[in-house]
Amino acid sequence: AQRVTQPEKLLSVFKGAPVELKCNYSYSGSPELFWYVQYSRQRLQLLLRHISRESIKGFTADLNKGETSFHLKKPFAQEEDSAMYYCALKGGGSNYKLTFGKGTLLTVNP
Amino acid sequence: GAGVSQSPRYKVAKRGQDVALRCDPISGHVSLFWYQQALGQGPEFLTYFQNEAQLDKSGLPSDRFFAERPEGSVSTLKIQRTQQEDSAVYLCASSLQEREQFFGPGTRLTVL
């Protein structure tokens, strides 16, 4: 079975502060990990995926297989980063299902 | 181009009524997914289509839930004899084969 855990429901930081949204997963094989974001009144959209190893809007996430984690980080938070963030896992091979965590609501205060 | 669209955006049903939720995927996307998102939860997989074939319906919570995609494009999720626990946002997503899933705005279903 595959499972994604986001331990923080709410996270509040000040503008310019570093932010880290935690994600841990459980999967027996080699998963693909994603971060999705949902801004207020907008649809769910892909932020980044671990296989791309890219930085999007200043966010990065590294897959740590030893700790089964995929934490999302940004060194200097901006007010426009305020949103709901979901970590998601897709199993390897032909496994197409996305398994989501419960989400973390990030608020960046001015 | 247009993204994934869903209709209606909001649906209120009395307990016991049948409802039908529609999804229009991005043109050319062969894969289509339905997810259910209860309040305070992340989306949960319901079912998956590749073209018109329903390849996985393991996430459908009961036999009251039925999905179809007869021509490999538009899909309909039908819920019969709705119950209060069916209240949720129903999300549709489409993708090119196993590429990125693009989500629709969702249909918020409230069962009274």
PDB file of C-alpha atoms in Angstrom, chain A residues 9 32 34 36 38 41-46 49 84 86 90 93-103, chain B residues 3-5 33 35 37 40-45 48 55-56 58-59 91 98-105:
ATOM      1  CA  LYS A   9      -2.150  21.002   8.609  1.00  0.00           C
ATOM      2  CA  GLU A  32       7.577   9.239  -8.202  1.00  0.00           C
ATOM      3  CA  PHE A  34       5.153  15.387  -6.650  1.00  0.00           C
ATOM      4  CA  TYR A  36       0.788  20.095  -6.068  1.00  0.00           C
ATOM      5  CA  GLN A  38      -3.870  25.097  -4.918  1.00  0.00           C
ATOM      6  CA  ARG A  41     -10.139  29.977  -5.855  1.00  0.00           C
ATOM      7  CA  GLN A  42      -7.898  28.177  -8.349  1.00  0.00           C
ATOM      8  CA  ARG A  43      -7.615  24.584  -9.401  1.00  0.00           C
ATOM      9  CA  LEU A  44      -5.030  22.082  -8.240  1.00  0.00           C
ATOM     10  CA  GLN A  45      -1.831  22.376 -10.277  1.00  0.00           C
ATOM     11  CA  LEU A  46       1.512  20.658 -10.393  1.00  0.00           C
ATOM     12  CA  ARG A  49       8.206  16.589  -9.425  1.00  0.00           C
ATOM     13  CA  MET A  84      -2.671  24.789   0.042  1.00  0.00           C
ATOM     14  CA  TYR A  86      -0.298  18.669  -1.361  1.00  0.00           C
ATOM     15  CA  LYS A  90       2.773   7.713  -7.954  1.00  0.00           C
ATOM     16  CA  GLY A  93       6.043   1.312 -13.683  1.00  0.00           C
ATOM     17  CA  SER A  94       2.521   1.389 -14.996  1.00  0.00           C
ATOM     18  CA  ASN A  95       1.057   2.560 -11.713  1.00  0.00           C
ATOM     19  CA  TYR A  96      -0.855   5.690 -12.682  1.00  0.00           C
ATOM     20  CA  LYS A  97      -2.695   6.467  -9.434  1.00  0.00           C
ATOM     21  CA  LEU A  98      -1.767   9.556  -7.472  1.00  0.00           C
ATOM     22  CA  THR A  99      -1.940   9.145  -3.700  1.00  0.00           C
ATOM     23  CA  PHE A 100      -2.167  12.495  -1.944  1.00  0.00           C
ATOM     24  CA  GLY A 101      -1.396  13.646   1.549  1.00  0.00           C
ATOM     25  CA  LYS A 102      -3.962  15.658   3.481  1.00  0.00           C
ATOM     26  CA  GLY A 103      -2.306  18.929   2.594  1.00  0.00           C
TER      27      GLY A 103
ATOM     28  CA  GLY B   3      -8.183  23.201 -19.608  1.00  0.00           C
ATOM     29  CA  VAL B   4     -10.247  20.459 -18.019  1.00  0.00           C
ATOM     30  CA  SER B   5     -13.794  21.623 -17.392  1.00  0.00           C
ATOM     31  CA  PHE B  33      -9.127  10.212 -13.677  1.00  0.00           C
ATOM     32  CA  TYR B  35     -10.879  11.781  -7.481  1.00  0.00           C
ATOM     33  CA  GLN B  37     -11.888  15.138  -1.960  1.00  0.00           C
ATOM     34  CA  GLY B  40      -9.986  18.646   5.096  1.00  0.00           C
ATOM     35  CA  GLN B  41      -8.582  15.739   3.132  1.00  0.00           C
ATOM     36  CA  GLY B  42      -6.442  15.307   0.056  1.00  0.00           C
ATOM     37  CA  PRO B  43      -7.939  13.981  -3.177  1.00  0.00           C
ATOM     38  CA  GLU B  44      -8.554  10.228  -3.216  1.00  0.00           C
ATOM     39  CA  PHE B  45      -8.494   8.153  -6.384  1.00  0.00           C
ATOM     40  CA  TYR B  48      -9.222   5.663 -14.273  1.00  0.00           C
ATOM     41  CA  LEU B  55      -9.032   0.193 -16.499  1.00  0.00           C
ATOM     42  CA  ASP B  56      -9.335   0.698 -12.760  1.00  0.00           C
ATOM     43  CA  SER B  58     -10.905   0.107  -7.381  1.00  0.00           C
ATOM     44  CA  GLY B  59     -11.421   3.441  -5.634  1.00  0.00           C
ATOM     45  CA  LEU B  91     -12.187  16.279  -9.197  1.00  0.00           C
ATOM     46  CA  GLU B  98       1.379   8.684 -18.066  1.00  0.00           C
ATOM     47  CA  ARG B  99       2.377  12.319 -18.172  1.00  0.00           C
ATOM     48  CA  GLU B 100       1.323  15.180 -15.865  1.00  0.00           C
ATOM     49  CA  GLN B 101      -2.284  15.117 -14.699  1.00  0.00           C
ATOM     50  CA  PHE B 102      -4.188  18.374 -15.283  1.00  0.00           C
ATOM     51  CA  PHE B 103      -7.061  18.949 -12.893  1.00  0.00           C
ATOM     52  CA  GLY B 104     -10.443  20.505 -13.421  1.00  0.00           C
ATOM     53  CA  PRO B 105     -12.041  22.986 -11.001  1.00  0.00           C
TER      54      PRO B 105
END
